[in-house]
Short mmCIF file of C-alpha atoms in Angstrom, two decimals:
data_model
loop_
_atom_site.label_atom_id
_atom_site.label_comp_id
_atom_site.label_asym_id
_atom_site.label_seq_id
_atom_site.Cartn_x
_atom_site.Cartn_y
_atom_site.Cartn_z
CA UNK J 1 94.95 126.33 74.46
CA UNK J 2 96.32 129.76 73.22
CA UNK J 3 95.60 131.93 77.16
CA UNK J 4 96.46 135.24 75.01
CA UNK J 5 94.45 137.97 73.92
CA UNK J 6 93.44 137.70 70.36
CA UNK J 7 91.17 140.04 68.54
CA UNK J 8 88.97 138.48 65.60
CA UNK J 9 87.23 140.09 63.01
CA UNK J 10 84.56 137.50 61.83
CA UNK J 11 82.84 138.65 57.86
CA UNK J 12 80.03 135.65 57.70
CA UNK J 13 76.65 136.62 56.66
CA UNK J 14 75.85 133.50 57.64
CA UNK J 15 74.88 133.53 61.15
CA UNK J 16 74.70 129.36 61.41
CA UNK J 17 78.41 129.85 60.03
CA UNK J 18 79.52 132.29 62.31
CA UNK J 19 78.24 130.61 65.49
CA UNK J 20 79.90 127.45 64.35
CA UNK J 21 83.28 129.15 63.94
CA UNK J 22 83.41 131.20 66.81
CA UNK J 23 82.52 127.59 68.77
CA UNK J 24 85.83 126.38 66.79
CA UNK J 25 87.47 129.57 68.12
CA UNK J 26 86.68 128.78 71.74
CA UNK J 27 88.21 125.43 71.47
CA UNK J 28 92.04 127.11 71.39
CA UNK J 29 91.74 130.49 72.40
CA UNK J 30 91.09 131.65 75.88
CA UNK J 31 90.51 134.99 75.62
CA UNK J 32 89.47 135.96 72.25
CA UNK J 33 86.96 138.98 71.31
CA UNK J 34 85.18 138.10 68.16
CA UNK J 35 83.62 140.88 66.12
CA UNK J 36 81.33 139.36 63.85
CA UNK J 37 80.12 141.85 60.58
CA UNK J 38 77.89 141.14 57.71
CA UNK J 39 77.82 143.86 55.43
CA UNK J 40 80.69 145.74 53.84
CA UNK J 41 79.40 149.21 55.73
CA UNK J 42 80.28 147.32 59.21
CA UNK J 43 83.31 146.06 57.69
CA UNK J 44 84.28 149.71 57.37
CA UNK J 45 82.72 151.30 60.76
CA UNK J 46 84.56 147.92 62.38
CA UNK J 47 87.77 149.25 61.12
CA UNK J 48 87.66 152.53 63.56
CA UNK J 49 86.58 150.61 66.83
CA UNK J 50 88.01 147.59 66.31
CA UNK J 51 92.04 146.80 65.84
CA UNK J 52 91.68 143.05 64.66
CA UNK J 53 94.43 141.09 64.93
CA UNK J 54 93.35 138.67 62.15
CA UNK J 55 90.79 138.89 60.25
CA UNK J 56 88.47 135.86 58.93
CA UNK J 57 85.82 135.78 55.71
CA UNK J 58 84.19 134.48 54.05
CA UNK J 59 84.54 134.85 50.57
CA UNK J 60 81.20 135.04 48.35
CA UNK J 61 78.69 137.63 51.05
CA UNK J 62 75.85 139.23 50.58
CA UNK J 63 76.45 141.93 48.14
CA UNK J 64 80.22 141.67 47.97
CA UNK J 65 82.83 139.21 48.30
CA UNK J 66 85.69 138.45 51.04
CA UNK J 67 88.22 139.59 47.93
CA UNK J 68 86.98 142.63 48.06
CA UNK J 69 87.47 143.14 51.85
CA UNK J 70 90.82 141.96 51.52
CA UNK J 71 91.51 144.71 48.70
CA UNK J 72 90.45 147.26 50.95
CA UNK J 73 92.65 145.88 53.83
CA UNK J 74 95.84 146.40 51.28
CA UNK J 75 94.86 149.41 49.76
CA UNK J 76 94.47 150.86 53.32
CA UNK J 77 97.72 149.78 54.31
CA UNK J 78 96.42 147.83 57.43
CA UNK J 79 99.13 144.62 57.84
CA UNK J 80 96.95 142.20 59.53
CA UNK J 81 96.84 138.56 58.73
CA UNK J 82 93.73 137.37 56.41
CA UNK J 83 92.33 133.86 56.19
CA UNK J 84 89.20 133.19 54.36
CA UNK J 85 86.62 130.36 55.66
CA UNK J 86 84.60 129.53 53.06
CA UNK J 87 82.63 127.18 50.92
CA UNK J 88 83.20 129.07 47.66
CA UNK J 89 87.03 128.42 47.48
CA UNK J 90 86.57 125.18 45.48
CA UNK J 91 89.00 125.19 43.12
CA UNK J 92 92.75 125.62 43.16
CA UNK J 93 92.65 128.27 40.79
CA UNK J 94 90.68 130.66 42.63
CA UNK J 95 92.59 129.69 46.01
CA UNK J 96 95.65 130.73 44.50
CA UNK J 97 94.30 133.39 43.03
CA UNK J 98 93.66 134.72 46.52
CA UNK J 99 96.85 133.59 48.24
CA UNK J 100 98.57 136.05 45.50
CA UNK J 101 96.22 138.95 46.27
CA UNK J 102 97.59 138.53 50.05
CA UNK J 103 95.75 136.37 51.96
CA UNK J 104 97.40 134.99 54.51
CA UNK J 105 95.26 131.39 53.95
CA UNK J 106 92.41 129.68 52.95
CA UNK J 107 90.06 126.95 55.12
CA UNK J 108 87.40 125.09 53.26
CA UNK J 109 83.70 125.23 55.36
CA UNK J 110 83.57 121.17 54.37
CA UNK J 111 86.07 120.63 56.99
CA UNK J 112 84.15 123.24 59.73
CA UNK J 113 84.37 120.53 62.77
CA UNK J 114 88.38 120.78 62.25
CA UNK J 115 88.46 124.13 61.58
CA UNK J 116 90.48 124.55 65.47
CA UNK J 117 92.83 122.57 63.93
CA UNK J 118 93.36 124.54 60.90
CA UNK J 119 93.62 127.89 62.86
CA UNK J 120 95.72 126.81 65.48
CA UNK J 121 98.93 127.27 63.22
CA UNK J 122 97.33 130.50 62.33
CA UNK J 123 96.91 131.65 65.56
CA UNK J 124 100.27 130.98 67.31
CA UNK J 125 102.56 132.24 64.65
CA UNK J 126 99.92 135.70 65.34
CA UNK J 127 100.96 135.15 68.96
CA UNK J 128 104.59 134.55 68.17
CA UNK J 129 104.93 137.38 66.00
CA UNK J 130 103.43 139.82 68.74
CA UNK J 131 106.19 138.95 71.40
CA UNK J 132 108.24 141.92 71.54
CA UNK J 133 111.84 141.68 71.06
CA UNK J 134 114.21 142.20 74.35
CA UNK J 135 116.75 144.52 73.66
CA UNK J 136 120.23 143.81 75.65
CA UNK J 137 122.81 145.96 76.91
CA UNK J 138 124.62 145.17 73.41
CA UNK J 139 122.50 146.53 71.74
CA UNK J 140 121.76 149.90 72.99
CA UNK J 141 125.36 150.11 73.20
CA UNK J 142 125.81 149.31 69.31
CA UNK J 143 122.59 152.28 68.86
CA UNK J 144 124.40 154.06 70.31
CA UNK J 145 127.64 153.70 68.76
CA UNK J 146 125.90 153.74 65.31
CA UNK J 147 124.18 157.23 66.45
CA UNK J 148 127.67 158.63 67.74
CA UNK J 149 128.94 157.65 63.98
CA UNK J 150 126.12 159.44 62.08
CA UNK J 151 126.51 162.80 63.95
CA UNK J 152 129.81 162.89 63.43
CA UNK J 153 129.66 162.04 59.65
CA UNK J 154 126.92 164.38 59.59
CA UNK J 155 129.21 166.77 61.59
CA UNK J 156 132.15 166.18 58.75
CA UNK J 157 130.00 166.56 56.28
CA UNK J 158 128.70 170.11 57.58
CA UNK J 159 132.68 170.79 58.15
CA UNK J 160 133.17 169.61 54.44
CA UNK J 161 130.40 171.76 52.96
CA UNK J 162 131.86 174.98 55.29
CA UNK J 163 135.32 174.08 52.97
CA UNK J 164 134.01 173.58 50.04
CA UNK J 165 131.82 177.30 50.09
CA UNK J 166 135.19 179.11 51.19
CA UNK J 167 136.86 177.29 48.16
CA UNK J 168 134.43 177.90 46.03
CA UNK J 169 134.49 181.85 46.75
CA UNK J 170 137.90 181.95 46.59
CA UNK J 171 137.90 180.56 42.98
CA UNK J 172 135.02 182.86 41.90
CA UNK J 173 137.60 185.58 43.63
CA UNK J 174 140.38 184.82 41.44
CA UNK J 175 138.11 184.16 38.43
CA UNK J 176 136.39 187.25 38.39
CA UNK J 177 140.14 189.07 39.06
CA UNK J 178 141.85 187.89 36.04
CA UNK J 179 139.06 189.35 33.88
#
């Protein structure tokens, strides 16, 4: 059982559907807070309460599709991980179709009593990709080194620019002499 935080933004217009995936939820996560929209207008209000950490849909809803969500989510430039849970996803065409628009995955509804199963790999690369990298000694020392190095090429380059104007004069100087 995951015992982190995980927020969930649940598109099912379903409500039978929902309630059985946020049961499937429960079965590895601890602590997670489920949103659960049905309409593309709460998809959008959702978006300025809610920061989801992943975001499951399904794909064919009531008056738009999960597609169209997930076009929204790119064009908005919001990197969160997408997985559609659907029934509609039958065929491999159409699955790949949306694994090149940028979902992150695809679960079939068939297969709803495993569906723990099938988010569990989901879920802890989520988790694993939240844990903050430690940075050591060595490398605040290299930062800094690599800072020290820019100012001073940025320094030389100032110095440089200084030489090159005073050249520069002094050739328009002698130009403009032997006219």
């Amino acid at each position: 059982m995951i015992e982190k935080k995980i927020n969930i933004l649940l598109i099912e217009d379903n409500l039978a559907d929902a309630i059985l995936i946020e049961r499937q939820i429960n079965k590895i996560l601890s602590f997670p807070k489920i949103l659960h929209v049905t309409s593309f207008n709460e998809f959008l209000e959702s978006l300025k309460i809610f920061s989801p950490d992943v975001i499951l849909s399904d794909y064919q809803l009531n008056g738009f599709t999960g597609l169209e969500v997930l076009e929204h989510i790119q064009t908005s430039n919001i990197h969160v991980p997408f997985i559609f849970i659907t029934g509609t996803i039958n065929n491999e065409e159409l699955a790949a179709h949306t694994i090149l628009t940028g979902a992150t995955g695809y679960i079939l509804k068939k297969n709803i009593n495993q569906l723990h199963q099938k988010l569990l790999p989901h879920f802890n690369k989520l988790i694993e990709d939240k844990i903050p990298v430690k940075i050591t000694s060595e490398h605040k020392a290299f930062f800094e080194k690599m800072q020290n190095y820019l100012k001073s090429v940025e320094d030389g380059n100032k110095i440089m620019k200084a030489d090159y104007l005073q050249m520069k004069k002094a050739l328009e100087k002698i130009k403009s002499s032997n006219k």
